[in-house]
Tab-separated table of C-alpha atoms and ligand atoms in Angstrom:
chain	number	residue	atom	x	y	z
Q	866	MET	CA	72.943	106.367	15.785
Q	867	LYS	CA	73.261	104.983	19.426
Q	868	THR	CA	72.371	101.875	20.384
Q	869	VAL	CA	70.499	100.973	23.896
Q	870	LEU	CA	69.579	97.457	24.952
Q	871	ILE	CA	66.595	97.413	27.407
Q	872	THR	CA	65.990	93.950	29.193
Q	873	GLY	CA	62.249	93.484	30.189
Q	874	ALA	CA	60.971	96.002	27.709
Q	875	SER	CA	57.779	94.094	26.872
Q	876	ARG	CA	55.853	95.534	29.191
Q	877	GLY	CA	55.592	98.240	32.101
Q	878	ILE	CA	58.494	100.617	32.915
Q	879	GLY	CA	60.623	98.862	30.070
Q	880	ALA	CA	58.386	99.192	27.305
Q	881	GLN	CA	58.131	102.946	28.252
Q	882	THR	CA	61.852	103.653	28.435
Q	883	ALA	CA	61.965	101.932	24.733
Q	884	ARG	CA	59.424	104.203	23.582
Q	885	VAL	CA	61.400	107.367	25.358
Q	886	PHE	CA	64.586	106.305	23.904
Q	887	ALA	CA	63.398	105.754	20.563
Q	888	GLN	CA	61.699	109.366	20.541
Q	889	ALA	CA	65.066	110.592	21.649
Q	890	GLY	CA	66.896	108.815	18.190
Q	891	TRP	CA	68.269	105.959	19.740
Q	892	GLN	CA	67.969	102.365	18.149
Q	893	VAL	CA	66.436	100.246	20.779
Q	894	ALA	CA	67.105	96.417	21.250
Q	895	VAL	CA	63.756	95.212	22.973
Q	896	ASN	CA	64.407	92.173	25.202
Q	897	TYR	CA	61.408	90.189	26.050
Q	898	ASN	CA	61.221	86.697	27.872
Q	899	LEU	CA	57.377	85.545	27.847
Q	900	SER	CA	55.522	88.498	26.351
Q	901	ALA	CA	56.337	87.912	22.797
Q	902	SER	CA	53.236	89.751	21.294
Q	903	HIS	CA	53.805	92.546	23.405
Q	904	ALA	CA	57.357	93.151	22.304
Q	905	HIS	CA	56.314	92.664	18.684
Q	906	HIS	CA	53.537	95.297	18.947
Q	907	LEU	CA	56.011	97.550	20.687
Q	908	VAL	CA	58.648	97.312	18.162
Q	909	GLU	CA	55.775	98.015	15.316
Q	910	GLU	CA	54.528	100.942	16.994
Q	911	ILE	CA	58.229	102.606	17.550
Q	912	ARG	CA	58.859	101.835	13.837
Q	913	SER	CA	55.768	103.376	12.784
Q	914	ALA	CA	56.580	106.396	14.587
Q	915	GLY	CA	60.018	106.617	12.539
Q	916	GLY	CA	61.936	104.788	15.170
Q	917	THR	CA	64.448	101.861	14.677
Q	918	ALA	CA	63.959	98.980	17.215
Q	919	MET	CA	64.230	95.063	16.970
Q	920	ASP	CA	62.945	92.484	19.563
Q	921	PHE	CA	65.033	89.843	21.030
Q	922	ARG	CA	64.081	86.893	23.165
Q	923	ALA	CA	66.034	85.731	26.322
Q	924	ASP	CA	65.325	84.897	29.658
Q	925	VAL	CA	68.268	86.980	31.537
Q	926	SER	CA	68.720	84.116	34.281
Q	927	ASP	CA	70.142	81.959	31.550
Q	928	LEU	CA	73.804	83.042	30.618
Q	929	GLU	CA	73.863	81.193	27.188
Q	930	GLN	CA	70.411	83.096	26.221
Q	931	VAL	CA	72.042	86.128	27.275
Q	932	ASN	CA	75.248	85.728	25.180
Q	933	ARG	CA	73.061	84.684	22.063
Q	934	MET	CA	70.889	87.824	22.490
Q	935	VAL	CA	73.838	90.201	22.888
Q	936	LYS	CA	75.508	88.732	19.810
Q	937	GLU	CA	72.168	89.344	17.964
Q	938	VAL	CA	71.924	92.947	18.856
Q	939	GLN	CA	75.455	93.659	17.804
Q	940	ARG	CA	75.011	91.817	14.374
Q	941	SER	CA	71.615	93.664	13.860
Q	942	LEU	CA	72.115	97.082	15.365
Q	943	GLY	CA	75.649	97.132	16.050
Q	944	GLU	CA	77.598	98.153	19.028
Q	945	ILE	CA	75.743	98.355	22.397
Q	946	ASP	CA	76.288	101.964	23.914
Q	947	VAL	CA	73.812	101.654	26.685
Q	948	LEU	CA	72.445	98.536	28.853
Q	949	VAL	CA	69.455	98.973	30.842
Q	950	ASN	CA	68.923	96.242	33.047
Q	951	ASN	CA	65.035	96.449	33.824
Q	952	ALA	CA	64.122	92.882	33.942
Q	953	ALA	CA	62.878	91.669	36.971
Q	954	ILE	CA	60.196	89.614	38.971
Q	955	ALA	CA	58.289	90.374	42.293
Q	956	GLN	CA	56.141	88.236	44.284
Q	957	GLN	CA	54.504	89.186	47.921
Q	958	LYS	CA	54.733	86.502	50.480
Q	959	LEU	CA	55.192	86.352	54.130
Q	960	PHE	CA	59.043	85.446	54.733
Q	961	THR	CA	58.141	82.181	56.344
Q	962	ASP	CA	56.261	81.009	53.028
Q	963	ILE	CA	58.987	81.831	50.853
Q	964	THR	CA	60.304	78.677	49.159
Q	965	PRO	CA	63.576	77.519	48.220
Q	966	TYR	CA	62.379	77.687	44.878
Q	967	ASP	CA	60.934	81.335	45.204
Q	968	TRP	CA	64.279	82.353	46.467
Q	969	ASP	CA	66.460	81.221	43.862
Q	970	ARG	CA	64.315	82.070	40.965
Q	971	MET	CA	63.940	85.735	42.400
Q	972	PHE	CA	68.082	85.956	42.598
Q	973	ASP	CA	68.300	84.216	39.112
Q	974	VAL	CA	66.096	86.899	37.362
Q	975	ASN	CA	66.797	90.089	39.775
Q	976	VAL	CA	70.459	89.475	40.284
Q	977	LYS	CA	72.260	86.966	38.053
Q	978	GLY	CA	70.443	88.368	35.216
Q	979	VAL	CA	72.328	91.768	35.628
Q	980	TYR	CA	75.350	90.000	36.196
Q	981	HIS	CA	75.047	88.103	32.901
Q	982	CYS	CA	74.015	91.049	31.044
Q	983	CYS	CA	76.601	93.119	32.251
Q	984	LYS	CA	79.264	90.074	31.464
Q	985	ALA	CA	77.935	89.806	28.044
Q	986	VAL	CA	78.121	93.667	27.171
Q	987	LEU	CA	81.024	94.782	29.299
Q	988	PRO	CA	83.817	93.346	26.660
Q	989	GLY	CA	82.610	95.880	23.927
Q	990	MET	CA	82.224	98.752	26.408
Q	991	LEU	CA	85.581	97.913	27.777
Q	992	ARG	CA	87.211	97.732	24.082
Q	993	ARG	CA	85.614	101.052	23.159
Q	994	HIS	CA	86.298	102.791	26.394
Q	995	GLU	CA	83.091	104.162	26.691
Q	996	GLY	CA	79.495	103.124	27.509
Q	997	CYS	CA	76.914	103.272	30.359
Q	998	ILE	CA	74.630	100.831	32.346
Q	999	VAL	CA	71.872	101.468	34.221
Q	1000	ASN	CA	70.288	98.897	36.667
Q	1001	LEU	CA	66.855	99.169	38.014
Q	1002	SER	CA	66.554	98.697	41.876
Q	1003	SER	CA	63.754	99.587	44.033
Q	1004	ILE	CA	63.152	101.651	47.056
Q	1005	TRP	CA	62.685	98.132	48.793
Q	1006	GLY	CA	66.399	97.693	48.060
Q	1007	ILE	CA	66.911	100.851	50.248
Q	1008	THR	CA	64.670	100.529	52.951
Q	1009	GLY	CA	63.298	96.841	52.701
Q	1010	GLY	CA	59.763	95.864	52.245
Q	1011	SER	CA	57.434	93.916	54.485
Q	1012	CYS	CA	56.108	90.808	52.552
Q	1013	GLU	CA	58.816	90.993	50.236
Q	1014	VAL	CA	62.017	89.939	51.815
Q	1015	HIS	CA	63.354	88.242	48.804
Q	1016	TYR	CA	62.464	90.811	46.275
Q	1017	SER	CA	63.963	93.433	48.480
Q	1018	ALA	CA	67.267	91.322	48.951
Q	1019	THR	CA	67.781	91.352	45.057
Q	1020	LYS	CA	67.221	95.003	44.823
Q	1021	GLY	CA	69.718	95.695	47.614
Q	1022	ALA	CA	72.100	93.296	45.624
Q	1023	VAL	CA	71.637	95.195	42.674
Q	1024	ILE	CA	72.682	98.550	44.455
Q	1025	ALA	CA	75.676	96.998	45.739
Q	1026	LEU	CA	76.479	95.735	42.538
Q	1027	THR	CA	76.206	98.987	40.585
Q	1028	LYS	CA	78.407	100.707	43.030
Q	1029	ALA	CA	81.156	98.069	43.084
Q	1030	LEU	CA	81.035	97.909	39.474
Q	1031	ALA	CA	81.122	101.697	38.744
Q	1032	LYS	CA	84.411	101.857	40.805
Q	1033	GLU	CA	85.902	99.259	38.477
Q	1034	VAL	CA	84.901	100.099	35.212
Q	1035	GLY	CA	84.996	103.971	35.896
Q	1036	PRO	CA	88.674	104.295	34.613
Q	1037	SER	CA	87.752	102.462	31.591
Q	1038	GLY	CA	85.486	105.202	30.693
Q	1039	ILE	CA	82.305	103.364	31.501
Q	1040	ARG	CA	79.318	104.800	33.900
Q	1041	VAL	CA	77.192	102.516	36.081
Q	1042	ASN	CA	74.094	104.085	37.811
Q	1043	CYS	CA	71.127	102.725	39.508
Q	1044	VAL	CA	67.215	103.868	39.538
Q	1045	ALA	CA	65.408	102.930	42.461
Q	1046	PRO	CA	61.600	104.152	41.861
Q	1047	GLY	CA	59.040	104.003	44.456
Q	1048	VAL	CA	55.491	102.824	43.723
Q	1049	ILE	CA	54.975	102.887	39.905
Q	1050	ASP	CA	51.719	102.054	37.944
Q	1051	THR	CA	52.501	98.956	36.372
Q	1052	GLU	CA	51.433	95.313	36.219
Q	1053	MET	CA	53.963	94.524	38.979
Q	1054	ASN	CA	51.796	96.403	41.190
Q	1055	GLN	CA	48.396	94.577	40.122
Q	1056	GLN	CA	47.781	93.095	43.495
Q	1057	LEU	CA	47.274	96.563	45.084
Q	1058	ASP	CA	43.748	97.526	45.510
Q	1059	GLU	CA	42.259	100.753	45.577
Q	1060	GLN	CA	42.608	101.162	49.134
Q	1061	ALA	CA	46.070	100.369	49.407
Q	1062	LEU	CA	46.676	102.554	46.447
Q	1063	ALA	CA	45.121	105.449	48.364
Q	1064	GLN	CA	47.593	104.999	51.516
Q	1065	LEU	CA	50.244	105.134	49.311
Q	1066	ARG	CA	49.407	108.365	48.014
Q	1067	GLU	CA	48.706	109.660	51.322
Q	1068	GLU	CA	52.144	108.603	52.456
Q	1069	THR	CA	53.691	110.179	49.587
Q	1070	PRO	CA	54.568	113.805	50.163
Q	1071	LEU	CA	53.693	114.276	46.214
Q	1072	GLY	CA	50.350	112.553	46.837
Q	1073	ILE	CA	50.804	110.531	43.484
Q	1074	ILE	CA	51.528	106.984	42.246
Q	1075	GLY	CA	54.313	107.267	39.822
Q	1076	SER	CA	54.330	106.903	36.042
Q	1077	CYS	CA	56.486	104.583	33.907
Q	1078	ASP	CA	57.346	107.700	31.787
Q	1079	GLN	CA	58.532	109.408	35.017
Q	1080	VAL	CA	61.091	106.752	35.324
Q	1081	ALA	CA	61.961	106.352	31.902
Q	1082	LYS	CA	62.956	109.686	31.587
Q	1083	THR	CA	65.381	109.363	34.709
Q	1084	ILE	CA	66.845	106.228	32.892
Q	1085	LEU	CA	67.636	108.392	29.621
Q	1086	PHE	CA	68.694	111.345	31.584
Q	1087	LEU	CA	71.501	108.824	33.200
Q	1088	ALA	CA	72.432	107.524	29.616
Q	1089	SER	CA	72.876	111.024	28.161
Q	1090	GLN	CA	75.864	113.034	28.047
Q	1091	ASP	CA	74.305	115.411	30.510
Q	1092	ALA	CA	75.253	112.823	33.401
Q	1093	GLY	CA	78.376	112.405	32.389
Q	1094	PHE	CA	80.073	113.123	35.592
Q	1095	ILE	CA	77.509	110.740	37.669
Q	1096	THR	CA	78.494	107.089	38.230
Q	1097	GLY	CA	77.726	105.026	41.145
Q	1098	GLN	CA	74.783	106.465	42.153
Q	1099	VAL	CA	71.232	105.679	43.133
Q	1100	ILE	CA	68.606	108.046	41.836
Q	1101	SER	CA	65.214	107.409	43.475
Q	1102	PRO	CA	61.925	108.948	41.654
Q	1103	ASN	CA	59.700	108.041	44.642
Q	1104	GLY	CA	57.674	111.355	45.138
Q	1105	GLY	CA	59.012	111.603	48.263
Q	1106	LEU	CA	58.047	108.656	49.957
Q	1107	VAL	CA	61.690	107.900	50.725
Q	1108	ILE	CA	63.820	110.735	51.685
K	2639	LIG	P1	56.500	94.469	35.203
K	2639	LIG	O1	55.900	93.182	35.898
K	2639	LIG	O2	55.392	95.303	34.482
K	2639	LIG	O3	57.454	93.955	33.836
K	2639	LIG	C1	58.488	93.262	33.892
K	2639	LIG	C2	59.442	92.900	32.623
K	2639	LIG	O4	60.192	92.198	32.934
K	2639	LIG	C3	58.493	92.342	31.660
K	2639	LIG	O5	58.789	92.895	30.217
K	2639	LIG	C4	59.117	90.874	31.742
K	2639	LIG	O6	58.975	90.447	30.250
K	2639	LIG	C5	60.386	91.043	32.321
K	2639	LIG	N1	60.874	89.672	32.611
K	2639	LIG	C6	60.591	89.203	33.555
K	2639	LIG	N2	61.414	88.059	33.906
K	2639	LIG	C7	62.330	88.038	32.849
K	2639	LIG	C8	63.331	87.216	32.509
K	2639	LIG	N3	63.556	86.042	33.119
K	2639	LIG	N4	64.156	87.477	31.463
K	2639	LIG	C9	63.887	88.819	30.572
K	2639	LIG	N5	62.954	89.506	30.911
K	2639	LIG	C10	62.142	89.091	32.438
K	2639	LIG	O7	57.843	95.344	35.792
K	2639	LIG	P2	57.889	96.953	36.214
K	2639	LIG	O8	57.828	97.527	34.575
K	2639	LIG	O9	56.726	97.217	37.231
K	2639	LIG	O10	59.336	96.800	36.699
K	2639	LIG	C11	60.318	97.152	36.019
K	2639	LIG	C12	61.587	97.416	36.922
K	2639	LIG	O11	61.340	98.127	38.039
K	2639	LIG	C13	61.919	96.105	37.792
K	2639	LIG	O12	63.270	95.855	37.736
K	2639	LIG	C14	61.346	96.455	38.934
K	2639	LIG	O13	61.860	95.847	40.118
K	2639	LIG	C15	61.673	97.942	39.051
K	2639	LIG	N6	60.650	98.500	39.947
K	2639	LIG	C16	58.955	98.459	39.747
K	2639	LIG	C17	58.114	99.243	40.586
K	2639	LIG	C18	56.815	99.316	40.462
K	2639	LIG	O14	56.512	99.898	41.094
K	2639	LIG	N7	56.477	98.631	39.162
K	2639	LIG	C19	58.873	100.093	41.776
K	2639	LIG	C20	60.266	99.734	42.154
K	2639	LIG	C21	61.090	99.224	41.128
K	2639	LIG	P3	58.337	89.243	29.842
K	2639	LIG	O15	56.761	89.444	29.962
K	2639	LIG	O16	58.421	89.317	28.179
K	2639	LIG	O17	58.595	88.028	30.373
């Protein structure tokens, strides 16, 4: 049975990705940082549906915690076949209001977190000459989002990291891809009021806000053998908002 480690899987897109992988027969390592009870409930839900899952706490911005988590996952579930770097934070602020702390925390979680997890998981993949990494970016990492300059900058960095790493580890049989969703119905967007959501729907050719399930299934596809010739790519489930 193959094992996937999903960071930030206690809520939102990460939690649904855990469900979708478990339904497809994968062993799922559910990473969380603050939302312990959400992670425990998710693991219980997956187990009661017949799947295999365990939760592991680590703040992805802390390399020691990530190293400890990866060792625990390997001890409990075996080698990690797929890493999904989903954990991230977002914040809406005018550029001039962003503090040095805001800036650093955004990069520590959204970019350094990806670096830490890749650094911890890659040695095993390189040894086995196989593996797959899927990084979560955002349409704002492609187009830039007003009042989200620091978030957009981190998500642009994730795209560049994905492309460079894909070139470096491709010869070792490892694929690295990026999913850059449009607006998805999660707590990350809870600050958007009904008027803002209606406007976004209107601007989106498909006329809908995306679901966690649609993103999760894109991630599962990239992790599957059906995507065996795909690496270094950015796939954007966004309803046509960005083409
Ligand atoms: P949510 O805010 O709903 O959930 C964020 C998840 O990340 C939580 O499980 C949280 O865990 C985890 N997390 C945050 N900080 C850390 C940390 N330091 N260490 C470990 N885990 C952490 O986010 P979404 O589900 O909406 O977003 C998931 C991904 O998709 C992100 O990368 C986001 O940037 C991207 N995305 C989302 C879009 C959207 O519209 N929702 C659009 C485009 C991209 P905990 O609560 O346990 O701390």
